[in-house]
Amino acid sequence: MARIAAIGEVMVELSPYPTAQEETREIMALSYAGDTYNTSVYMSRLGLETHYVTRLGDDPYSEQIIQRMHDEGIGTDMIERVAGRSPGLYIIRNTPDGEREFFYWRREAPARELFSEPNESVRLYNQLQEFNAVYLSGITLAIMTDTARQSLFDALAKLRGKGVKVIFDSNYRPRLWNTAKDAQNAMQAMLKHTDIALLTLDDEQLLWGDDSIEGCKKRYQALSELVLKRGAEETVLIVDGEEQRVPVPKVDNVIDTTGAGDTFNAGYLAARLDGASAEAAAANGTRCARVVIQHRGGVIEKTLFEAGING
């Protein structure tokens, strides 16, 4: 069985409680989420041996996050606990037109210090070289300092030299970067150390002003494996210069698209690291995402996910 380690941040999530609302106060439901964390949950559910790399505090909410990972079968040996600290927080607010707004409190989150200490960087590198693959995202890069990011890149370069595959989802969130140029530079540097890029065409438009497939092919021509997710449109695969299109069947009862891309990534990687073709892996990713978007939340109940996958 392939072993994969995901690097990133898990945050406390507060969202409107669906059945309880008072005139004088909002009733919120508490959960935990984060893009690479969401993907890790689904990779583990799909049978991929999954471990998580982050920093958490010593507070009750950090403890609950660790317990959630244990419950999902995710390895936590590479999580650093920092005394006196706590994870970041975000609140989801529903607007009158049915859209959702996100408000973040994460500046003091210990995950922002990943790869910032030389001893920790060496320790993580030594642990990561025992894996088949490492997975991270543009959000992982965005929360790091420039120095920590370079330490990460150095580690990834050495890991690839030892045969570890590096998998990257750009997941561009403008508010996490000082400027779009900073994000562009970091993404370009990261893609030099990437074996499989799982990108979203909407993010490409947002970051580069280019939503064409041809533009992406030109920009990332050095990549050996490129996956372009396009929502309800067919997925584009470019593997060793050969392009393929994988259909995305229509879903009539879409409830919530939160986490669809994260879930696609999980399905793709679970199949691809098990030896499936890129085309079969993309079909599996689509199948997993279809289940999630028919329920509310980025991480749905395990029984719902398994029923949807097996149904």
mmCIF file of C-alpha atoms in Angstrom:
data_model
loop_
_atom_site.group_PDB
_atom_site.id
_atom_site.type_symbol
_atom_site.label_atom_id
_atom_site.label_comp_id
_atom_site.label_asym_id
_atom_site.label_seq_id
_atom_site.Cartn_x
_atom_site.Cartn_y
_atom_site.Cartn_z
ATOM 1 C CA MET A 1 0.000 0.000 0.000
ATOM 2 C CA ALA A 2 1.259 3.475 -0.899
ATOM 3 C CA ARG A 3 1.945 5.900 1.936
ATOM 4 C CA ILE A 4 1.234 9.618 1.560
ATOM 5 C CA ALA A 5 1.884 12.580 3.864
ATOM 6 C CA ALA A 6 -0.178 15.772 3.526
ATOM 7 C CA ILE A 7 1.218 19.116 4.725
ATOM 8 C CA GLY A 8 -1.008 22.000 5.760
ATOM 9 C CA GLU A 9 -3.338 23.530 8.324
ATOM 10 C CA VAL A 10 -6.463 22.355 10.146
ATOM 11 C CA MET A 11 -8.742 25.105 11.418
ATOM 12 C CA VAL A 12 -11.718 25.390 13.731
ATOM 13 C CA GLU A 13 -14.839 25.983 11.637
ATOM 14 C CA LEU A 14 -17.983 27.720 12.897
ATOM 15 C CA SER A 15 -20.970 27.598 10.573
ATOM 16 C CA PRO A 16 -24.662 28.523 10.964
ATOM 17 C CA TYR A 17 -26.537 25.763 12.733
ATOM 18 C CA PRO A 18 -29.227 24.669 10.269
ATOM 19 C CA THR A 19 -32.152 24.208 12.660
ATOM 20 C CA ALA A 20 -31.564 26.690 15.469
ATOM 21 C CA GLN A 21 -31.696 30.456 15.107
ATOM 22 C CA GLU A 22 -32.638 33.047 17.712
ATOM 23 C CA GLU A 23 -33.477 36.669 17.076
ATOM 24 C CA THR A 24 -30.777 37.992 19.391
ATOM 25 C CA ARG A 25 -27.911 35.635 18.607
ATOM 26 C CA GLU A 26 -26.580 33.224 16.018
ATOM 27 C CA ILE A 27 -26.297 29.543 16.891
ATOM 28 C CA MET A 28 -23.167 28.056 15.326
ATOM 29 C CA ALA A 29 -22.022 24.495 14.699
ATOM 30 C CA LEU A 30 -18.386 23.682 15.404
ATOM 31 C CA SER A 31 -16.289 21.501 13.135
ATOM 32 C CA TYR A 32 -12.757 21.270 11.697
ATOM 33 C CA ALA A 33 -11.552 21.733 8.134
ATOM 34 C CA GLY A 34 -8.696 22.740 5.853
ATOM 35 C CA ASP A 35 -8.022 21.909 2.218
ATOM 36 C CA THR A 36 -5.256 19.339 2.659
ATOM 37 C CA TYR A 37 -6.943 18.015 5.797
ATOM 38 C CA ASN A 38 -10.190 17.452 3.877
ATOM 39 C CA THR A 39 -8.273 15.559 1.210
ATOM 40 C CA SER A 40 -6.491 13.516 3.877
ATOM 41 C CA VAL A 41 -9.774 12.400 5.413
ATOM 42 C CA TYR A 42 -11.074 11.125 2.090
ATOM 43 C CA MET A 43 -7.759 9.535 1.088
ATOM 44 C CA SER A 44 -7.781 7.584 4.328
ATOM 45 C CA ARG A 45 -11.419 6.546 3.818
ATOM 46 C CA LEU A 46 -10.462 5.309 0.347
ATOM 47 C CA GLY A 47 -7.790 3.041 1.804
ATOM 48 C CA LEU A 48 -4.648 5.094 1.238
ATOM 49 C CA GLU A 49 -2.269 5.112 4.223
ATOM 50 C CA THR A 50 -2.372 8.802 5.070
ATOM 51 C CA HIS A 51 -0.385 10.906 7.539
ATOM 52 C CA TYR A 52 -0.648 14.608 8.321
ATOM 53 C CA VAL A 53 2.035 17.239 8.877
ATOM 54 C CA THR A 54 1.106 20.413 10.741
ATOM 55 C CA ARG A 55 1.505 22.334 13.991
ATOM 56 C CA LEU A 56 -1.203 22.546 16.639
ATOM 57 C CA GLY A 57 -1.502 23.881 20.159
ATOM 58 C CA ASP A 58 -2.081 22.212 23.522
ATOM 59 C CA ASP A 59 -5.681 23.444 23.837
ATOM 60 C CA PRO A 60 -8.865 21.306 23.837
ATOM 61 C CA TYR A 61 -9.606 22.083 20.187
ATOM 62 C CA SER A 62 -6.180 20.902 19.054
ATOM 63 C CA GLU A 63 -6.822 17.761 21.076
ATOM 64 C CA GLN A 64 -10.146 17.254 19.295
ATOM 65 C CA ILE A 65 -8.450 17.663 15.904
ATOM 66 C CA ILE A 66 -5.927 14.975 16.825
ATOM 67 C CA GLN A 67 -8.764 12.713 17.955
ATOM 68 C CA ARG A 68 -10.670 13.305 14.700
ATOM 69 C CA MET A 69 -7.581 12.253 12.754
ATOM 70 C CA HIS A 70 -7.174 9.133 14.870
ATOM 71 C CA ASP A 71 -10.849 8.307 14.263
ATOM 72 C CA GLU A 72 -10.291 8.667 10.511
ATOM 73 C CA GLY A 73 -7.149 6.525 10.544
ATOM 74 C CA ILE A 74 -4.810 9.430 9.745
ATOM 75 C CA GLY A 75 -1.299 9.246 11.201
ATOM 76 C CA THR A 76 -0.383 12.101 13.548
ATOM 77 C CA ASP A 77 3.249 11.322 14.421
ATOM 78 C CA MET A 78 4.486 14.318 12.404
ATOM 79 C CA ILE A 79 2.255 16.875 14.131
ATOM 80 C CA GLU A 80 4.138 19.271 16.408
ATOM 81 C CA ARG A 81 2.264 20.462 19.521
ATOM 82 C CA VAL A 82 3.119 24.005 20.656
ATOM 83 C CA ALA A 83 2.467 24.971 24.272
ATOM 84 C CA GLY A 84 0.152 27.908 24.866
ATOM 85 C CA ARG A 85 -1.103 28.041 21.291
ATOM 86 C CA SER A 86 -4.335 27.134 19.493
ATOM 87 C CA PRO A 87 -5.397 26.528 15.866
ATOM 88 C CA GLY A 88 -6.807 29.155 13.534
ATOM 89 C CA LEU A 89 -10.533 29.832 13.314
ATOM 90 C CA TYR A 90 -12.930 30.758 10.549
ATOM 91 C CA ILE A 91 -16.636 31.525 10.463
ATOM 92 C CA ILE A 92 -18.973 30.828 7.561
ATOM 93 C CA ARG A 93 -21.756 33.367 7.105
ATOM 94 C CA ASN A 94 -24.712 32.871 4.787
ATOM 95 C CA THR A 95 -25.616 35.989 2.797
ATOM 96 C CA PRO A 96 -29.214 36.902 1.826
ATOM 97 C CA ASP A 97 -28.650 35.707 -1.766
ATOM 98 C CA GLY A 98 -27.661 32.233 -0.584
ATOM 99 C CA GLU A 99 -23.915 32.628 -1.092
ATOM 100 C CA ARG A 100 -21.361 32.048 1.678
ATOM 101 C CA GLU A 101 -18.763 34.419 3.130
ATOM 102 C CA PHE A 102 -15.692 33.314 5.087
ATOM 103 C CA PHE A 103 -14.053 35.283 7.907
ATOM 104 C CA TYR A 104 -10.671 34.147 9.260
ATOM 105 C CA TRP A 105 -8.680 34.459 12.496
ATOM 106 C CA ARG A 106 -5.435 32.592 11.853
ATOM 107 C CA ARG A 107 -2.454 34.950 12.276
ATOM 108 C CA GLU A 108 -1.335 33.317 15.541
ATOM 109 C CA ALA A 109 -1.961 29.747 14.426
ATOM 110 C CA PRO A 110 1.130 27.551 14.992
ATOM 111 C CA ALA A 111 0.733 25.986 11.523
ATOM 112 C CA ARG A 112 2.116 29.238 10.110
ATOM 113 C CA GLU A 113 5.508 28.258 11.533
ATOM 114 C CA LEU A 114 5.853 24.997 9.616
ATOM 115 C CA PHE A 115 9.438 24.483 8.371
ATOM 116 C CA SER A 116 10.541 27.689 10.120
ATOM 117 C CA GLU A 117 12.897 25.945 12.569
ATOM 118 C CA PRO A 118 15.985 24.194 11.100
ATOM 119 C CA ASN A 119 15.834 21.241 13.504
ATOM 120 C CA GLU A 120 12.171 20.633 12.756
ATOM 121 C CA SER A 121 12.828 20.868 9.003
ATOM 122 C CA VAL A 122 15.530 18.200 9.259
ATOM 123 C CA ARG A 123 13.275 15.974 11.356
ATOM 124 C CA LEU A 124 10.380 16.288 8.924
ATOM 125 C CA TYR A 125 12.629 15.596 5.939
ATOM 126 C CA ASN A 126 13.953 12.440 7.592
ATOM 127 C CA GLN A 127 10.402 11.253 8.229
ATOM 128 C CA LEU A 128 9.023 12.208 4.819
ATOM 129 C CA GLN A 129 11.645 10.273 2.890
ATOM 130 C CA GLU A 130 9.945 7.089 4.127
ATOM 131 C CA PHE A 131 6.787 7.942 2.147
ATOM 132 C CA ASN A 132 5.798 7.281 -1.452
ATOM 133 C CA ALA A 133 4.265 10.730 -1.903
ATOM 134 C CA VAL A 134 3.898 14.168 -0.316
ATOM 135 C CA TYR A 135 0.814 16.333 -0.904
ATOM 136 C CA LEU A 136 0.422 20.074 -0.286
ATOM 137 C CA SER A 137 -1.400 23.119 -1.610
ATOM 138 C CA GLY A 138 -1.119 26.805 -2.363
ATOM 139 C CA ILE A 139 -2.658 27.487 1.032
ATOM 140 C CA THR A 140 0.189 25.531 2.631
ATOM 141 C CA LEU A 141 2.625 27.861 0.851
ATOM 142 C CA ALA A 142 0.634 31.004 1.624
ATOM 143 C CA ILE A 143 0.697 30.633 5.402
ATOM 144 C CA MET A 144 4.502 30.193 5.509
ATOM 145 C CA THR A 145 7.201 32.827 5.717
ATOM 146 C CA ASP A 146 9.564 33.214 2.745
ATOM 147 C CA THR A 147 12.369 31.522 4.691
ATOM 148 C CA ALA A 148 10.211 28.587 5.764
ATOM 149 C CA ARG A 149 8.923 28.196 2.213
ATOM 150 C CA GLN A 150 12.472 27.934 0.916
ATOM 151 C CA SER A 151 13.262 25.297 3.558
ATOM 152 C CA LEU A 152 10.241 23.365 2.323
ATOM 153 C CA PHE A 153 11.381 23.639 -1.308
ATOM 154 C CA ASP A 154 14.852 22.414 -0.361
ATOM 155 C CA ALA A 155 13.330 19.410 1.399
ATOM 156 C CA LEU A 156 11.048 18.627 -1.550
ATOM 157 C CA ALA A 157 13.961 18.734 -3.984
ATOM 158 C CA LYS A 158 15.859 16.193 -1.903
ATOM 159 C CA LEU A 159 12.778 14.019 -1.437
ATOM 160 C CA ARG A 160 12.204 13.824 -5.188
ATOM 161 C CA GLY A 161 15.830 12.762 -5.539
ATOM 162 C CA LYS A 162 14.960 9.799 -3.332
ATOM 163 C CA GLY A 163 11.949 8.839 -5.434
ATOM 164 C CA VAL A 164 9.197 10.499 -3.373
ATOM 165 C CA LYS A 165 6.450 11.935 -5.601
ATOM 166 C CA VAL A 166 5.421 15.517 -4.875
ATOM 167 C CA ILE A 167 1.777 16.398 -5.554
ATOM 168 C CA PHE A 168 0.494 19.980 -5.538
ATOM 169 C CA ASP A 169 -2.884 21.712 -5.736
ATOM 170 C CA SER A 170 -2.383 25.456 -6.282
ATOM 171 C CA ASN A 171 -5.634 26.389 -4.443
ATOM 172 C CA TYR A 172 -5.124 30.143 -4.781
ATOM 173 C CA ARG A 173 -6.726 32.338 -2.107
ATOM 174 C CA PRO A 174 -5.867 36.028 -2.771
ATOM 175 C CA ARG A 175 -6.457 37.230 0.792
ATOM 176 C CA LEU A 176 -3.628 34.989 2.063
ATOM 177 C CA TRP A 177 -1.009 36.675 -0.136
ATOM 178 C CA ASN A 178 0.407 40.212 0.006
ATOM 179 C CA THR A 179 0.224 40.520 -3.785
ATOM 180 C CA ALA A 180 -0.717 38.330 -6.735
ATOM 181 C CA LYS A 181 2.910 38.560 -7.877
ATOM 182 C CA ASP A 182 4.077 37.002 -4.608
ATOM 183 C CA ALA A 183 1.684 34.139 -5.181
ATOM 184 C CA GLN A 184 2.790 33.705 -8.787
ATOM 185 C CA ASN A 185 6.452 33.529 -7.771
ATOM 186 C CA ALA A 186 5.769 30.997 -5.015
ATOM 187 C CA MET A 187 3.586 28.815 -7.261
ATOM 188 C CA GLN A 188 6.187 28.818 -10.045
ATOM 189 C CA ALA A 189 8.914 27.865 -7.583
ATOM 190 C CA MET A 190 6.748 25.088 -6.162
ATOM 191 C CA LEU A 191 5.892 23.641 -9.565
ATOM 192 C CA LYS A 192 9.585 23.120 -10.254
ATOM 193 C CA HIS A 193 9.465 20.508 -7.478
ATOM 194 C CA THR A 194 6.139 18.943 -8.521
ATOM 195 C CA ASP A 195 5.423 15.573 -10.131
ATOM 196 C CA ILE A 196 1.611 15.769 -10.256
ATOM 197 C CA ALA A 197 -0.192 19.124 -10.388
ATOM 198 C CA LEU A 198 -3.908 19.128 -9.539
ATOM 199 C CA LEU A 199 -5.025 22.586 -10.661
ATOM 200 C CA THR A 200 -8.392 24.314 -11.042
ATOM 201 C CA LEU A 201 -9.075 26.434 -14.095
ATOM 202 C CA ASP A 202 -10.957 29.037 -12.014
ATOM 203 C CA ASP A 203 -7.854 29.518 -9.848
ATOM 204 C CA GLU A 204 -5.715 29.896 -12.964
ATOM 205 C CA GLN A 205 -7.996 32.691 -14.173
ATOM 206 C CA LEU A 206 -7.888 34.373 -10.770
ATOM 207 C CA LEU A 207 -4.101 34.189 -10.451
ATOM 208 C CA TRP A 208 -2.924 34.593 -14.048
ATOM 209 C CA GLY A 209 -5.912 36.105 -15.869
ATOM 210 C CA ASP A 210 -5.859 33.106 -18.200
ATOM 211 C CA ASP A 211 -8.605 30.490 -18.146
ATOM 212 C CA SER A 212 -7.684 28.723 -21.388
ATOM 213 C CA ILE A 213 -6.479 25.156 -21.533
ATOM 214 C CA GLU A 214 -3.862 26.099 -24.102
ATOM 215 C CA GLY A 215 -2.535 28.829 -21.798
ATOM 216 C CA CYS A 216 -2.155 26.333 -18.957
ATOM 217 C CA LYS A 217 -0.461 23.801 -21.230
ATOM 218 C CA LYS A 218 2.085 26.409 -22.279
ATOM 219 C CA ARG A 219 2.651 27.690 -18.745
ATOM 220 C CA TYR A 220 3.146 24.200 -17.286
ATOM 221 C CA GLN A 221 4.732 22.396 -20.211
ATOM 222 C CA ALA A 222 7.603 21.173 -18.012
ATOM 223 C CA LEU A 223 5.195 19.142 -15.841
ATOM 224 C CA SER A 224 4.914 15.439 -16.560
ATOM 225 C CA GLU A 225 1.372 15.152 -15.123
ATOM 226 C CA LEU A 226 -1.156 17.971 -15.128
ATOM 227 C CA VAL A 227 -4.805 17.691 -14.074
ATOM 228 C CA LEU A 228 -7.120 20.615 -14.806
ATOM 229 C CA LYS A 229 -10.355 20.541 -12.817
ATOM 230 C CA ARG A 230 -13.180 22.546 -14.414
ATOM 231 C CA GLY A 231 -16.165 22.026 -12.132
ATOM 232 C CA ALA A 232 -19.053 20.509 -14.083
ATOM 233 C CA GLU A 233 -17.020 20.532 -17.315
ATOM 234 C CA GLU A 234 -14.866 17.589 -18.375
ATOM 235 C CA THR A 235 -11.509 17.204 -16.619
ATOM 236 C CA VAL A 236 -8.421 17.778 -18.762
ATOM 237 C CA LEU A 237 -5.398 15.512 -18.294
ATOM 238 C CA ILE A 238 -1.997 16.176 -19.816
ATOM 239 C CA VAL A 239 0.378 13.301 -19.105
ATOM 240 C CA ASP A 240 3.791 13.273 -20.784
ATOM 241 C CA GLY A 241 2.504 15.761 -23.331
ATOM 242 C CA GLU A 242 -0.598 13.732 -24.261
ATOM 243 C CA GLU A 243 -3.986 15.342 -23.632
ATOM 244 C CA GLN A 244 -7.114 13.468 -22.567
ATOM 245 C CA ARG A 245 -10.604 14.599 -21.564
ATOM 246 C CA VAL A 246 -12.541 12.786 -18.837
ATOM 247 C CA PRO A 247 -16.328 13.411 -18.709
ATOM 248 C CA VAL A 248 -17.996 14.783 -15.588
ATOM 249 C CA PRO A 249 -21.537 13.358 -15.357
ATOM 250 C CA LYS A 250 -24.271 15.828 -14.480
ATOM 251 C CA VAL A 251 -25.477 15.940 -10.865
ATOM 252 C CA ASP A 252 -29.049 17.182 -10.451
ATOM 253 C CA ASN A 253 -29.246 17.531 -6.665
ATOM 254 C CA VAL A 254 -26.191 19.670 -5.889
ATOM 255 C CA ILE A 255 -26.404 20.866 -2.263
ATOM 256 C CA ASP A 256 -22.953 22.267 -1.462
ATOM 257 C CA THR A 257 -19.802 22.325 -3.607
ATOM 258 C CA THR A 258 -17.544 23.042 -0.621
ATOM 259 C CA GLY A 259 -14.628 20.617 -0.687
ATOM 260 C CA ALA A 260 -15.434 19.194 -4.131
ATOM 261 C CA GLY A 261 -11.918 19.840 -5.399
ATOM 262 C CA ASP A 262 -10.343 18.435 -2.236
ATOM 263 C CA THR A 263 -12.420 15.281 -2.589
ATOM 264 C CA PHE A 264 -11.577 14.923 -6.281
ATOM 265 C CA ASN A 265 -7.904 15.073 -5.335
ATOM 266 C CA ALA A 266 -8.393 12.290 -2.796
ATOM 267 C CA GLY A 267 -10.124 10.035 -5.302
ATOM 268 C CA TYR A 268 -7.525 10.768 -7.963
ATOM 269 C CA LEU A 269 -4.562 10.080 -5.696
ATOM 270 C CA ALA A 270 -6.036 6.982 -4.057
ATOM 271 C CA ALA A 271 -6.409 5.437 -7.517
ATOM 272 C CA ARG A 272 -3.245 6.828 -9.111
ATOM 273 C CA LEU A 273 -0.924 5.780 -6.288
ATOM 274 C CA ASP A 274 -2.502 2.331 -6.450
ATOM 275 C CA GLY A 275 -1.368 1.991 -10.068
ATOM 276 C CA ALA A 276 -4.443 3.193 -11.996
ATOM 277 C CA SER A 277 -4.119 5.201 -15.206
ATOM 278 C CA ALA A 278 -4.587 8.968 -15.022
ATOM 279 C CA GLU A 279 -7.900 8.597 -16.871
ATOM 280 C CA ALA A 280 -9.216 6.008 -14.411
ATOM 281 C CA ALA A 281 -7.947 8.098 -11.483
ATOM 282 C CA ALA A 282 -9.784 11.186 -12.778
ATOM 283 C CA ALA A 283 -12.984 9.183 -13.122
ATOM 284 C CA ASN A 284 -12.563 8.026 -9.529
ATOM 285 C CA GLY A 285 -11.967 11.590 -8.373
ATOM 286 C CA THR A 286 -15.146 12.715 -10.118
ATOM 287 C CA ARG A 287 -17.115 9.846 -8.556
ATOM 288 C CA CYS A 288 -15.967 10.889 -5.067
ATOM 289 C CA ALA A 289 -16.674 14.581 -5.632
ATOM 290 C CA ARG A 290 -20.187 13.757 -6.878
ATOM 291 C CA VAL A 291 -20.985 12.158 -3.532
ATOM 292 C CA VAL A 292 -19.757 15.105 -1.463
ATOM 293 C CA ILE A 293 -21.571 17.857 -3.382
ATOM 294 C CA GLN A 294 -24.897 16.151 -2.666
ATOM 295 C CA HIS A 295 -24.443 16.838 1.062
ATOM 296 C CA ARG A 296 -23.648 19.883 3.149
ATOM 297 C CA GLY A 297 -20.064 20.471 4.309
ATOM 298 C CA GLY A 298 -16.561 19.817 3.010
ATOM 299 C CA VAL A 299 -16.143 16.670 5.132
ATOM 300 C CA ILE A 300 -19.368 14.670 5.220
ATOM 301 C CA GLU A 301 -20.171 11.811 7.569
ATOM 302 C CA LYS A 302 -18.214 8.652 6.825
ATOM 303 C CA THR A 303 -21.363 6.546 6.482
ATOM 304 C CA LEU A 304 -22.802 8.966 3.890
ATOM 305 C CA PHE A 305 -19.569 8.970 1.911
ATOM 306 C CA GLU A 306 -19.218 5.208 1.927
ATOM 307 C CA ALA A 307 -22.866 4.717 0.987
ATOM 308 C CA GLY A 308 -22.469 7.122 -1.921
ATOM 309 C CA ILE A 309 -19.269 5.527 -3.149
ATOM 310 C CA ASN A 310 -20.617 2.008 -2.913
ATOM 311 C CA GLY A 311 -24.143 2.787 -4.076
#
